[in-house]
Every structure is written in C-alpha cells, then in structure tokens.
Amino acid sequence: MPATDLAGSRLLHDARTLGVATHGGAAPLACASHLPQAHLLKGVIGRDQPVVELWRGRDEAHDEVIGAANCRFNGEVLFATVSVIVSDDGNDALGAATYTAYRSLLDALQVTGYPHLLRIWNSIPGINVDDGGLERYRRFNLHRYKAYAESKRPTESGAPAACALGSYGGPLVLYCLASKTPAESIENPRQTSAYRYPQQYGPRAPSFSRAALWSGAGSDSDILFVSGTASIVGHQTLHHGNVVAQAHETLTNLQSVVAAAISRGARDIALLSDLMLKAYVRHASDQPLVRQVLAGHGLYADAVLYLHADICRADLLVEIEAIGPARSVEIKTETIDMRDSRSRSSSDSQVLRENG
Ligand code: 3EB
C-alpha cells in the first residue's frame, strides 16, 4: 500500500500530468488543485470512494488560465476544463451557459495554438429537464452548434468525439483534449451520423463524431476516442425499458465503430478489449446487469468505471464510451481514499490507489 500511495502522489505531481477529472466526492480534490480539474457530480457505482481520472502526456506540461478555461499543455496536446454556473432564472439558462462555456473553450484553444478538439466530455445539470418547452439537452445542442459555427469549427465531419451526460445539480462542466494536429473522424455504419439526426430529436442535431482517430506526433501507435455509444440503430432508440438488450446493442455498436476505425488503418487497435471503457447507467440498480453483459462479451468488466448519470435521450438506460490504447497520452483511473486523507493534515496526502 505505501508503494501505491507514492505512485499516486507521484502521478499527481509529475510535471507531465495534464489534468484530472474527479468522479464523485463532495468537493474538488484539494491535492489536485494545481491542475485543471473537472469535478463531476456523478455517483461512482460499486466503489465507496471517488475516482480520479488522471491524464499524463509524454513531455513536461505548463498551465495557463484563459478566460473561463483552465488549460495545461505540452507542445503536443492540451487538456482543458471549463465550468459555468447555470443560473435558475430564465428559460434558456442552460443554453446561455453552454454558449459561454464553448466560446471560452474555443477561444482558449485558438490562443494557445491547440485548435483541434479531439474529445470533449459534457456534464449537463438536469439534462432531461424541460425548460420552457424544450429539453435542456436540445438547448445544449443549439448553443454548442452556434459556438462551433461562429468559431468556424466543424459541426459535422471533423467535429470531436464527445459524450453528454446529466449531473444532479452543480455547474455545466466541460473537459477536453485538444491537439496541434487534427484527428480523423470515424462514423458508425450502423448509425445515422448524429449531425444528420432528423428534427424529431430537436431543432439542431448534435455536433459530434462517433469516434476520432488520432496519431500523436512521432508516435507509432494511434489513439482512438470512441464517443458515448448507446442502443441507437439508424437514428432510433431500440429496446425501450430493457437495459440488458440495450447493453448488447451498445456493444454491437462499439464493435462496429472500432471495426470502422481499423478499416481506416488504426494502428495498435485490434479489438474493443484493447480499449478502456466507461459505462453510464441511468438507474444505479441496473449496473450488475450491464456488468454481466460486458463480461459475457469477454470484456474485463471489473476494470470498467461505472457512473450513475442521466443519458441525453430519456429512453436510453445505458451508454458506454471507449478510449485507447494510449502511448502519447496515458489515462489512469484511481480510487481516492478520502478516509485516509481525513486522518492526515496535508492536503497532498490523499491516497490514489491504482486499479489497473
Ligand atoms: C447518441 O448516440 C447518444 O451530444 O455530444 C452520445 C455521444 C450522445 C455524444 C453529444 C450524445 C453526444 O446520440 C447520445
């Protein structure tokens, strides 16, 4: 255990570390306050402690705060977080927060010289709530599109891999990885491209790619960012109310998008099992079923991070994302033992326990 204590502390204080996303926990992680940190208010399922997702590059990184964006970059990639409070007045508070957050982020990418957004995570308070006749997720889509279009960013092919999940209160939180060189957009032949969804899903279709395939500078392997993937075939949700069938359909979709990436020449990726997975479940009590489906597909279900979150379509019960394998960027998830930190005086003493 002392060895992993040290490993955890070393990782957080490693000059190559780019930033963290903290899943769960009442407050942001004090021992990571020197890094861009996305504090996400989702419940971690199956572990009684928060989890920190830590991003580390190959070279020493430097940070800069630009407007609302906390950035850290190493000459090759940039990690950034933006957090914007959603006011409770007005019908379109979420839309306004989305526009502000995206404009700040995109301006920061331009200023720092990392213009290519590879992957972005969106955490949206009350994602399925109806605000004055339009669901918050649909308002989010309108304003994300507007910010991309005004910043002359791709809104169709070339848009980043993404996901959009709910949070139970708190601000709108974005975190992302961007780079100096572009990624290749990958679509899923089983699914209508999200940016071509018909109007029945909202006045503006979502701006994201099913996956982004990126080769780091001078790297001999690629990194595949697979967007949040759900039980959608064509543009329709399948298997209403059946989480097991939705999980199977989701895995078929994931396998299909990974196959599409391989057929485009992805290096070092052969199977879905080569990637790191994160699963979001709408109902925490469904997690054992999802876990079982993953194990049944030969995946290492205990290494998956399970988070309790609302999903952008009200009829979706599960969504899974994938990433890896990462040579140019390392991603580790670790459990933080908060009990341990309470017994110590230094805020640097929180224990990070690697879970593989
Ligand atoms: C879907 O396939 C499910 O709006 O950024 C997945 C990934 C979903 C990203 C987004 C939404 C987003 O449409 C929802």
Coordinates of C-alpha atoms and ligand atoms in Angstrom, one line a residue:
M1 CA 0.0 0.0 0.0
P2 CA 2.7 2.6 0.7
A3 CA 4.0 1.9 -2.8
T4 CA 0.7 2.8 -4.4
D5 CA 0.5 5.9 -2.1
L6 CA 3.7 7.1 -3.6
A7 CA 2.7 6.2 -7.1
G8 CA -0.5 8.2 -6.7
S9 CA 1.3 11.2 -5.3
R10 CA 4.0 11.0 -7.9
L11 CA 1.4 10.9 -10.7
L12 CA -0.4 14.0 -9.5
H13 CA 2.9 15.9 -9.1
D14 CA 4.5 14.6 -12.2
A15 CA 5.3 17.6 -14.4
R16 CA 3.9 15.6 -17.4
T17 CA 0.4 15.3 -15.8
L18 CA -2.1 17.4 -17.8
G19 CA -5.1 17.4 -15.6
V20 CA -7.8 15.3 -13.9
A21 CA -11.4 14.6 -13.9
T22 CA -12.8 13.7 -10.4
H23 CA -15.8 11.5 -10.4
G24 CA -17.9 11.8 -7.2
G25 CA -16.8 13.4 -3.9
A26 CA -18.4 16.4 -2.2
A27 CA -15.7 18.9 -3.3
P28 CA -12.9 19.0 -5.9
L29 CA -9.8 17.1 -4.9
A30 CA -7.6 19.5 -2.9
C31 CA -4.4 17.6 -3.7
A32 CA -5.0 18.2 -7.4
S33 CA -5.8 21.9 -7.1
H34 CA -2.6 22.8 -9.1
L35 CA -4.0 21.0 -12.1
P36 CA -7.0 21.7 -14.4
Q37 CA -9.7 19.7 -12.6
A38 CA -13.2 18.8 -13.8
H39 CA -15.2 17.9 -10.7
L40 CA -18.1 15.8 -11.8
L41 CA -21.1 15.1 -9.7
K42 CA -21.9 11.7 -10.8
G43 CA -22.2 8.8 -8.5
V44 CA -19.5 6.2 -8.8
I45 CA -21.1 2.7 -8.7
G46 CA -19.5 -0.2 -6.9
R47 CA -16.8 1.8 -5.1
D48 CA -17.4 3.7 -2.0
Q49 CA -14.8 6.4 -2.8
P50 CA -14.5 9.0 -5.5
V51 CA -12.4 8.1 -8.6
V52 CA -9.8 10.4 -10.2
E53 CA -9.2 10.1 -13.9
L54 CA -5.7 11.3 -14.5
W55 CA -4.2 12.4 -17.8
R56 CA -0.5 12.4 -18.4
G57 CA 1.4 13.2 -21.6
R58 CA 5.0 12.4 -22.6
D59 CA 6.5 15.8 -22.0
E60 CA 6.6 18.4 -19.3
A61 CA 3.4 20.4 -19.3
H62 CA 2.7 24.1 -18.5
D63 CA -0.6 25.7 -17.5
E64 CA -2.4 28.8 -18.3
V65 CA -5.9 30.2 -17.4
I66 CA -7.6 31.8 -20.4
G67 CA -10.9 33.4 -19.5
A68 CA -13.0 30.6 -18.1
A69 CA -10.8 27.9 -19.4
N70 CA -8.1 26.1 -17.2
C71 CA -5.6 24.7 -19.6
R72 CA -2.4 22.6 -19.4
F73 CA -0.4 21.7 -22.5
N74 CA 2.9 20.1 -23.5
G75 CA 3.6 21.1 -27.1
E76 CA 1.6 18.3 -28.5
V77 CA -1.7 18.1 -26.6
L78 CA -3.8 20.4 -24.4
F79 CA -6.1 19.4 -21.6
A80 CA -8.7 21.9 -20.6
T81 CA -11.7 22.3 -18.2
V82 CA -14.4 24.9 -18.2
S83 CA -17.1 25.1 -15.6
V84 CA -20.1 27.6 -15.9
I85 CA -22.8 28.1 -13.3
V86 CA -26.3 27.6 -14.7
S87 CA -28.5 30.4 -13.3
D88 CA -32.0 29.5 -12.3
D89 CA -33.7 32.5 -13.9
G90 CA -35.0 32.4 -17.5
N91 CA -35.9 29.6 -19.8
D92 CA -32.6 29.3 -21.6
A93 CA -30.1 29.4 -18.7
L94 CA -28.6 26.1 -19.8
G95 CA -28.3 27.3 -23.4
A96 CA -26.6 30.5 -22.3
A97 CA -24.2 28.6 -20.1
T98 CA -23.4 26.2 -23.0
Y99 CA -22.7 29.1 -25.3
T100 CA -20.4 30.9 -22.8
A101 CA -18.5 27.7 -21.9
Y102 CA -17.9 26.7 -25.6
R103 CA -16.9 30.2 -26.7
S104 CA -14.4 30.4 -23.8
L105 CA -13.0 27.0 -24.6
L106 CA -12.7 27.5 -28.3
D107 CA -11.1 30.9 -27.8
A108 CA -8.6 29.4 -25.4
L109 CA -7.7 26.6 -28.0
Q110 CA -7.1 29.3 -30.6
V111 CA -5.0 31.5 -28.3
T112 CA -2.8 28.6 -27.1
G113 CA -2.4 27.1 -30.5
Y114 CA -4.1 23.7 -30.0
P115 CA -7.0 24.3 -32.4
H116 CA -8.1 20.6 -32.9
L117 CA -10.6 19.4 -30.5
L118 CA -10.2 15.6 -30.3
R119 CA -12.5 14.6 -27.5
I120 CA -14.9 16.5 -25.2
W121 CA -16.9 15.4 -22.2
N122 CA -20.1 17.4 -21.4
S123 CA -21.7 17.2 -17.9
I124 CA -25.1 18.9 -18.0
P125 CA -27.1 19.5 -14.9
G126 CA -30.7 18.3 -15.4
I127 CA -30.0 17.1 -18.9
N128 CA -33.6 15.7 -19.5
V129 CA -35.4 18.6 -17.8
D130 CA -37.9 20.5 -19.9
D131 CA -37.0 24.2 -19.9
G132 CA -39.9 26.2 -21.3
G133 CA -41.0 23.6 -23.8
L134 CA -37.5 22.4 -24.9
E135 CA -35.4 19.8 -23.2
R136 CA -32.1 21.0 -21.8
Y137 CA -30.1 18.6 -24.0
R138 CA -31.8 20.0 -27.0
R139 CA -30.9 23.6 -25.9
F140 CA -27.4 22.4 -25.3
N141 CA -27.3 21.2 -29.0
L142 CA -28.5 24.5 -30.3
H143 CA -25.8 26.5 -28.4
R144 CA -22.9 24.1 -28.9
Y145 CA -23.6 24.3 -32.7
K146 CA -23.8 28.1 -32.6
A147 CA -20.5 28.3 -30.7
Y148 CA -18.8 25.9 -33.2
A149 CA -20.2 27.6 -36.2
E150 CA -19.3 31.1 -35.0
S151 CA -15.7 29.9 -34.3
K152 CA -15.5 28.4 -37.7
R153 CA -15.2 24.9 -36.3
P154 CA -16.5 21.7 -38.0
T155 CA -20.1 20.9 -36.9
E156 CA -20.3 17.7 -39.0
S157 CA -17.3 15.5 -40.1
G158 CA -14.3 16.9 -38.2
A159 CA -16.4 17.5 -35.0
P160 CA -14.8 15.9 -31.9
A161 CA -15.7 12.6 -30.3
A162 CA -18.0 13.5 -27.4
C163 CA -20.5 12.5 -24.8
A164 CA -23.2 14.4 -23.0
L165 CA -24.4 13.1 -19.6
G166 CA -26.5 14.5 -16.9
S167 CA -25.4 15.6 -13.4
Y168 CA -27.5 16.0 -10.3
G169 CA -27.1 19.8 -10.0
G170 CA -23.9 21.8 -10.0
P171 CA -22.5 23.8 -12.9
L172 CA -22.2 22.8 -16.6
V173 CA -18.7 21.2 -16.8
L174 CA -16.7 20.5 -19.9
Y175 CA -13.3 18.9 -20.1
C176 CA -11.5 18.1 -23.3
L177 CA -8.3 17.0 -25.0
A178 CA -7.1 19.1 -28.0
S179 CA -4.1 19.0 -30.2
K180 CA -1.9 20.7 -32.7
T181 CA -2.7 18.1 -35.4
P182 CA -6.2 17.0 -36.4
A183 CA -7.8 13.6 -35.9
E184 CA -9.6 11.6 -38.4
S185 CA -13.4 11.4 -37.9
I186 CA -14.9 7.9 -37.8
E187 CA -18.6 7.2 -38.3
N188 CA -20.5 4.0 -37.4
P189 CA -22.1 2.3 -40.4
R190 CA -24.9 1.0 -38.1
Q191 CA -25.9 4.5 -37.0
T192 CA -27.0 7.7 -38.7
S193 CA -24.3 10.3 -38.1
A194 CA -25.5 12.3 -35.1
Y195 CA -25.2 15.6 -37.1
R196 CA -27.7 14.2 -39.6
Y197 CA -30.3 13.1 -37.0
P198 CA -33.8 14.2 -38.1
Q199 CA -35.7 17.1 -36.4
Q200 CA -37.7 14.8 -34.2
Y201 CA -34.7 14.8 -31.8
G202 CA -34.6 18.5 -31.6
P203 CA -34.2 21.7 -33.7
R204 CA -30.5 21.3 -34.1
A205 CA -28.7 17.9 -34.5
P206 CA -25.8 17.1 -32.1
S207 CA -22.3 18.1 -33.3
F208 CA -20.1 15.2 -32.7
S209 CA -18.3 12.3 -34.5
R210 CA -18.8 8.7 -33.5
A211 CA -15.1 8.4 -32.9
A212 CA -11.9 10.3 -33.5
L213 CA -8.6 8.6 -34.5
W214 CA -5.5 10.5 -33.7
S215 CA -1.8 9.8 -34.2
G216 CA 0.4 11.7 -31.8
A217 CA 3.4 13.4 -33.3
G218 CA 6.2 10.9 -33.7
S219 CA 4.1 8.2 -32.2
D220 CA 4.0 4.6 -33.6
S221 CA 0.5 3.9 -32.3
D222 CA -2.8 5.7 -32.6
I223 CA -5.3 6.7 -30.0
L224 CA -9.0 6.1 -30.6
F225 CA -11.6 8.2 -28.8
V226 CA -15.0 6.5 -29.1
S227 CA -17.9 8.8 -28.3
G228 CA -20.6 7.8 -25.8
T229 CA -22.4 5.0 -27.6
A230 CA -25.9 3.7 -26.9
S231 CA -28.7 1.5 -28.2
I232 CA -29.4 3.6 -31.3
V233 CA -29.6 2.0 -34.7
G234 CA -30.1 4.3 -37.6
H235 CA -31.4 7.2 -35.6
Q236 CA -33.8 5.3 -33.4
T237 CA -33.6 4.1 -29.8
L238 CA -34.0 0.3 -29.7
H239 CA -35.1 -1.9 -26.7
H240 CA -37.2 0.6 -24.7
G241 CA -37.1 -0.3 -21.0
N242 CA -34.7 -3.3 -21.5
V243 CA -31.3 -2.5 -20.1
V244 CA -29.8 -5.9 -21.0
A245 CA -30.9 -5.6 -24.6
Q246 CA -29.7 -2.0 -24.7
A247 CA -26.3 -3.0 -23.4
H248 CA -26.0 -5.8 -26.0
E249 CA -26.9 -3.3 -28.8
T250 CA -24.5 -0.8 -27.4
L251 CA -21.6 -3.3 -27.6
T252 CA -22.5 -4.2 -31.1
N253 CA -22.3 -0.5 -32.0
L254 CA -19.0 -0.2 -30.2
Q255 CA -17.6 -3.2 -32.1
S256 CA -18.8 -1.7 -35.3
V257 CA -17.2 1.7 -34.8
V258 CA -13.9 0.0 -33.7
A259 CA -14.1 -2.1 -36.9
A260 CA -14.6 1.1 -38.9
A261 CA -11.5 2.6 -37.3
I262 CA -9.4 -0.5 -38.0
S263 CA -10.5 -0.4 -41.7
R264 CA -9.3 3.2 -41.8
G265 CA -5.8 2.0 -40.7
A266 CA -5.9 2.4 -37.0
R267 CA -2.5 1.1 -35.6
D268 CA -2.3 -0.9 -32.5
I269 CA -6.0 -1.4 -32.1
A270 CA -7.5 -4.8 -32.9
L271 CA -10.4 -5.3 -30.6
L272 CA -12.8 -3.4 -28.3
S273 CA -11.0 -5.2 -25.4
D274 CA -7.8 -3.2 -26.3
L275 CA -9.7 -0.1 -25.1
M276 CA -10.6 1.4 -21.7
L277 CA -14.3 1.6 -21.0
K278 CA -16.6 3.8 -19.0
A279 CA -20.3 2.9 -18.6
Y280 CA -23.0 5.3 -17.6
V281 CA -26.2 3.8 -16.2
R282 CA -29.5 5.8 -15.7
H283 CA -30.5 3.6 -12.8
A284 CA -27.7 2.6 -10.4
S285 CA -29.5 -0.7 -9.7
D286 CA -29.0 -1.7 -13.4
Q287 CA -25.2 -1.8 -13.0
P288 CA -24.9 -5.5 -12.2
L289 CA -26.9 -6.4 -15.4
V290 CA -24.6 -4.1 -17.5
R291 CA -21.6 -5.6 -15.9
Q292 CA -22.8 -9.1 -16.7
V293 CA -23.4 -8.2 -20.4
L294 CA -19.9 -6.8 -20.6
A295 CA -18.3 -9.9 -19.0
G296 CA -20.4 -12.1 -21.3
H297 CA -18.8 -10.3 -24.3
G298 CA -15.4 -11.3 -23.0
L299 CA -14.5 -7.8 -21.7
Y300 CA -12.8 -7.2 -18.4
A301 CA -15.9 -5.9 -16.7
D302 CA -14.3 -5.1 -13.3
A303 CA -11.9 -2.6 -15.0
V304 CA -14.8 -0.6 -16.3
L305 CA -15.7 2.6 -14.5
Y306 CA -19.5 2.6 -13.8
L307 CA -21.1 6.0 -13.3
H308 CA -24.7 6.9 -12.3
A309 CA -25.9 9.5 -14.7
D310 CA -28.9 10.5 -16.8
I311 CA -28.4 10.0 -20.5
C312 CA -29.2 12.5 -23.2
R313 CA -32.2 10.7 -24.6
A314 CA -34.8 9.9 -21.9
D315 CA -35.4 6.4 -23.3
L316 CA -31.7 5.4 -23.0
L317 CA -30.7 3.4 -20.0
V318 CA -27.0 2.8 -20.6
E319 CA -24.2 4.5 -22.6
I320 CA -20.6 3.3 -23.0
E321 CA -17.5 5.1 -24.2
A322 CA -14.1 3.8 -25.0
I323 CA -10.6 5.2 -25.3
G324 CA -7.1 3.9 -26.1
P325 CA -4.6 2.4 -26.4
A326 CA -2.6 5.5 -25.3
R327 CA 1.1 5.9 -25.8
S328 CA 1.2 9.6 -26.4
V329 CA -1.4 10.2 -23.7
E330 CA -1.8 8.0 -20.7
I331 CA -5.1 7.8 -18.8
K332 CA -5.4 6.2 -15.4
T333 CA -8.3 5.9 -13.1
E334 CA -7.6 5.6 -9.5
T335 CA -9.8 5.3 -6.4
I336 CA -9.2 8.1 -3.9
D337 CA -9.3 7.0 -0.3
M338 CA -10.8 10.0 1.4
R339 CA -10.9 8.3 4.8
D340 CA -7.2 8.2 4.7
S341 CA -6.9 11.9 3.8
R342 CA -9.0 12.8 6.8
S343 CA -6.6 11.3 9.2
R344 CA -3.7 13.4 7.8
S345 CA -3.1 17.1 7.9
S346 CA -1.6 17.7 4.5
S347 CA -4.0 18.1 1.6
D348 CA -1.4 16.3 -0.5
S349 CA -1.8 13.1 1.3
Q350 CA -4.9 11.7 -0.3
V351 CA -4.2 8.2 -1.4
L352 CA -4.5 7.2 -5.0
R353 CA -4.9 3.5 -5.5
E354 CA -4.4 2.2 -9.0
N355 CA -7.0 -0.2 -10.2
G356 CA -5.3 -1.4 -13.3
Ligands
3EB1 C1 -26.4 9.3 -29.3 O1 -25.7 8.4 -29.9 C2 -26.4 9.2 -27.8 O2 -24.4 15.3 -27.8 O3 -22.3 15.1 -27.6 C3 -23.6 10.3 -27.5 C4 -22.4 11.0 -27.6 C5 -24.8 11.1 -27.4 C6 -22.3 12.4 -27.7 C7 -23.4 14.6 -27.6 C8 -24.7 12.5 -27.4 C9 -23.5 13.1 -27.6 O4 -27.0 10.2 -29.9 C10 -26.1 10.5 -27.2

